[in-house]
Coordinates of C-alpha atoms in Angstrom, one line a residue:
Chain A
E18 CA 0.0 0.0 0.0
V19 CA 1.3 3.4 -1.0
Q20 CA 1.8 5.7 2.0
L21 CA 3.0 9.3 2.1
V22 CA 3.4 10.7 5.7
E23 CA 4.2 14.4 6.1
S24 CA 5.8 15.9 9.2
G25 CA 7.5 19.1 10.3
G26 CA 4.6 21.5 10.2
G27 CA 3.9 24.0 13.0
L28 CA 3.8 27.6 14.0
V29 CA 6.6 29.8 12.7
Q30 CA 7.2 33.6 12.8
P31 CA 7.2 35.7 9.6
G32 CA 10.7 35.6 8.1
G33 CA 11.4 32.2 9.8
S34 CA 12.3 28.9 8.3
L35 CA 10.9 25.4 8.4
R36 CA 11.7 22.0 6.9
L37 CA 8.9 19.7 5.9
S38 CA 9.5 15.9 5.5
C39 CA 7.6 13.2 3.7
A40 CA 8.2 9.5 4.4
A41 CA 7.3 7.4 1.4
S42 CA 6.5 3.6 1.5
G43 CA 4.8 1.0 -0.5
F44 CA 6.4 1.8 -3.8
T45 CA 9.8 2.2 -5.5
F46 CA 10.5 5.8 -4.4
R47 CA 13.4 6.3 -6.8
S48 CA 11.2 5.6 -9.8
Y49 CA 8.7 8.5 -9.3
G50 CA 8.8 12.3 -9.4
M51 CA 7.3 13.9 -6.4
N52 CA 5.6 17.2 -5.6
W53 CA 4.5 19.5 -2.8
V54 CA 1.0 21.0 -3.1
R55 CA -0.5 23.4 -0.5
Q56 CA -4.0 24.6 0.4
A57 CA -4.6 27.7 2.5
P58 CA -7.5 27.5 4.9
G59 CA -10.8 27.6 3.0
K60 CA -9.0 28.1 -0.3
G61 CA -8.2 26.0 -3.4
L62 CA -5.2 23.9 -4.3
E63 CA -1.8 25.5 -5.2
W64 CA 1.0 23.5 -6.7
V65 CA 4.3 24.4 -5.0
S66 CA 7.2 22.4 -6.3
Y67 CA 8.2 19.3 -8.3
I68 CA 11.4 17.1 -8.2
S69 CA 12.1 14.4 -10.8
S70 CA 12.7 10.8 -10.0
G71 CA 16.5 11.2 -10.2
G72 CA 16.5 14.5 -8.3
T73 CA 18.0 16.4 -11.2
T74 CA 15.1 18.5 -12.4
M75 CA 13.1 20.8 -10.1
Y76 CA 10.3 23.2 -10.7
Y77 CA 8.8 25.9 -8.4
A78 CA 5.7 28.1 -8.4
D79 CA 6.6 31.7 -8.8
S80 CA 5.2 32.4 -5.4
V81 CA 7.9 30.4 -3.7
K82 CA 10.8 30.6 -6.1
G83 CA 14.0 31.7 -4.4
R84 CA 12.6 30.9 -0.9
F85 CA 11.7 27.2 -1.0
T86 CA 13.9 24.3 -2.0
I87 CA 12.7 20.8 -2.8
S88 CA 15.0 17.8 -2.3
R89 CA 14.8 14.0 -1.9
D90 CA 16.9 11.3 -0.2
I91 CA 16.5 8.1 -2.2
A92 CA 18.2 5.9 0.5
K93 CA 15.6 7.2 3.1
S94 CA 12.7 7.2 0.7
S95 CA 12.0 10.7 1.8
L96 CA 11.0 14.0 0.3
Y97 CA 11.8 17.4 1.8
L98 CA 10.7 21.0 1.4
H99 CA 13.0 23.6 2.9
M100 CA 11.1 26.8 3.4
N101 CA 12.9 30.1 4.1
T102 CA 11.7 33.7 4.6
L103 CA 8.2 32.5 5.4
R104 CA 5.3 34.9 4.9
G105 CA 1.7 34.9 6.2
E106 CA 0.5 33.8 2.8
D107 CA 2.5 30.6 3.1
T108 CA 0.1 29.5 5.8
A109 CA -1.5 26.3 4.5
V110 CA -1.7 22.6 4.7
Y111 CA 1.2 21.1 2.7
F112 CA 0.6 17.8 0.9
C113 CA 3.3 15.4 -0.3
V114 CA 2.2 14.0 -3.7
R115 CA 3.4 11.3 -6.0
D116 CA 3.6 12.0 -9.7
L117 CA 2.0 9.3 -11.8
M118 CA 4.3 9.4 -14.8
G119 CA 6.7 12.3 -14.3
T120 CA 6.3 16.0 -15.2
F121 CA 8.4 17.9 -17.6
Y122 CA 8.2 21.4 -19.1
D123 CA 8.2 21.6 -22.9
P124 CA 9.7 24.9 -24.0
L125 CA 8.4 24.4 -27.5
T126 CA 4.8 24.4 -26.4
G127 CA 5.0 26.4 -23.3
Y128 CA 3.2 24.0 -21.0
Y129 CA 3.9 21.1 -18.7
K130 CA 3.3 17.5 -19.7
G131 CA 2.3 14.6 -17.4
A132 CA 1.5 16.4 -14.2
Y133 CA -0.9 13.8 -12.8
F134 CA -0.8 13.3 -9.1
D135 CA -2.0 9.8 -8.0
Y136 CA -1.2 9.5 -4.3
W137 CA -1.5 12.2 -1.7
G138 CA -0.4 12.3 2.0
Q139 CA -2.7 13.6 4.7
G140 CA -1.0 16.9 4.9
T141 CA 0.9 18.9 7.5
L142 CA -0.2 22.4 8.6
V143 CA 2.2 25.3 8.5
T144 CA 1.1 28.5 10.2
V145 CA 3.1 31.7 9.7
S146 CA 2.2 34.2 12.4
S147 CA 3.7 36.4 15.0
Chain B
D24 CA 2.0 30.9 -17.4
I25 CA -1.1 29.0 -18.2
Q26 CA -4.3 30.0 -16.4
L27 CA -7.2 27.7 -15.9
T28 CA -10.8 28.8 -15.3
Q29 CA -13.7 26.6 -14.3
S30 CA -17.4 27.0 -14.7
P31 CA -19.7 27.0 -12.8
S32 CA -18.0 27.7 -9.5
F33 CA -21.0 26.2 -7.7
L34 CA -23.4 23.6 -8.8
S35 CA -26.5 22.2 -7.1
A36 CA -28.2 19.2 -8.7
S37 CA -30.4 16.2 -7.8
V38 CA -29.4 12.6 -7.3
G39 CA -29.4 10.9 -10.6
D40 CA -28.8 14.1 -12.6
R41 CA -26.1 14.4 -15.3
V42 CA -23.7 17.2 -14.4
T43 CA -20.9 18.8 -16.4
I44 CA -18.1 21.0 -15.3
T45 CA -16.0 23.0 -17.8
C46 CA -12.4 23.9 -17.5
R47 CA -10.8 26.4 -19.9
A48 CA -7.1 27.0 -20.4
S49 CA -5.5 30.3 -21.4
Q50 CA -3.7 28.6 -24.2
G51 CA -3.8 25.2 -25.9
I52 CA -2.5 22.3 -23.8
S53 CA -3.3 19.4 -26.0
S54 CA -4.7 16.7 -23.6
F55 CA -2.4 17.4 -20.7
L56 CA -5.1 18.0 -18.1
A57 CA -6.3 16.2 -15.0
W58 CA -9.3 16.3 -12.8
Y59 CA -9.4 15.8 -9.0
Q60 CA -12.2 15.4 -6.4
Q61 CA -11.7 16.7 -2.9
K62 CA -14.1 16.0 0.0
P63 CA -14.0 18.3 3.1
G64 CA -11.1 17.6 5.4
K65 CA -9.6 15.0 2.9
A66 CA -6.7 15.0 0.4
P67 CA -7.7 15.3 -3.2
K68 CA -8.2 12.2 -5.3
L69 CA -7.2 11.8 -8.9
L70 CA -10.2 11.0 -11.1
I71 CA -9.1 11.6 -14.7
Y72 CA -5.8 12.2 -16.4
A73 CA -4.7 12.9 -19.9
A74 CA -8.1 14.6 -20.3
S75 CA -10.1 11.4 -20.7
T76 CA -8.3 8.5 -19.0
L77 CA -10.2 7.2 -16.0
Q78 CA -7.9 6.6 -13.0
R79 CA -7.9 3.0 -11.7
G80 CA -10.7 2.5 -9.1
V81 CA -12.7 5.5 -10.1
P82 CA -16.4 4.8 -10.9
S83 CA -17.4 4.7 -14.5
R84 CA -20.0 7.4 -14.0
F85 CA -17.1 9.9 -14.2
S86 CA -15.8 10.8 -17.6
G87 CA -13.5 13.5 -19.1
G88 CA -13.3 15.0 -22.5
G89 CA -11.9 17.8 -24.5
S90 CA -8.5 19.0 -25.8
G91 CA -6.7 22.2 -26.6
T92 CA -8.3 24.9 -24.5
E93 CA -11.7 23.4 -23.4
F94 CA -12.3 20.4 -21.2
T95 CA -15.2 18.8 -19.4
L96 CA -15.8 16.6 -16.4
T97 CA -19.1 14.8 -16.5
I98 CA -20.9 12.8 -13.8
I99 CA -23.5 10.9 -15.7
S100 CA -25.7 10.1 -12.6
L101 CA -24.9 12.2 -9.6
Q102 CA -24.7 10.2 -6.3
P103 CA -24.7 11.6 -2.7
E104 CA -21.1 10.5 -2.3
D105 CA -20.1 12.8 -5.2
V106 CA -20.6 15.9 -3.0
A107 CA -17.2 17.5 -3.2
T108 CA -15.1 20.2 -4.8
Y109 CA -13.7 19.4 -8.2
Y110 CA -10.4 20.8 -9.6
C111 CA -8.9 20.7 -13.1
Q112 CA -5.1 20.9 -13.3
Q113 CA -2.3 21.6 -15.8
L114 CA 0.4 21.5 -13.1
T115 CA -1.3 24.5 -11.6
F116 CA -4.9 24.1 -10.5
G117 CA -8.2 25.7 -11.5
P118 CA -10.2 27.5 -8.9
G119 CA -12.6 24.6 -8.2
T120 CA -16.2 23.8 -8.6
K121 CA -18.2 22.9 -5.5
V122 CA -20.9 20.3 -6.2
E123 CA -23.9 19.9 -3.8
I124 CA -27.1 17.8 -3.8
K125 CA -30.3 19.8 -4.2

């Protein structure tokens, strides 16, 4: 059974940092791209970041570019999100999400191909407030 | 960046009704679109990918169609358990359509 278990959320002051972790099990972690998706309270879904199966390709939403870093540890079957310079608008539940077939950006067409998210964790809440 | 819009934003229908949600992309995206269902307090669930491929385990009353800039998600016979918010996605997500039972 595929399981994705997030941890590391909590209350942090504006300007602070936090690292989210996601422990994956039940599938061959090194074979799948992974994502972070967040949802602010009462709001819709916002894709945050993607990392390829081999860890060589990363994409970020404009809203977090330069502040967040996605990484993965194949040996530990774990996904991470390092969040710096946190703002109130980063307050959300953060989901760890498996990518069904891998996502890649095609510069010739200007859009992403294959962003299909088949397994989601239960989410971890990050609250940015003083 | 590609923007997705959904219509309607809210839908109320009776059990057994056929309901259709539309998603429009700001530029052509071929068939690279997915649909998700999210129930309150739960993580989203993948329903449809590649515009029209039903994800394993999803009831056949759900179907997806379209290509280019206009896509649809259809529930051919609405059930009480289908009450949820539905999102389309091309990496980024549409704003969502909330579906309720009349």
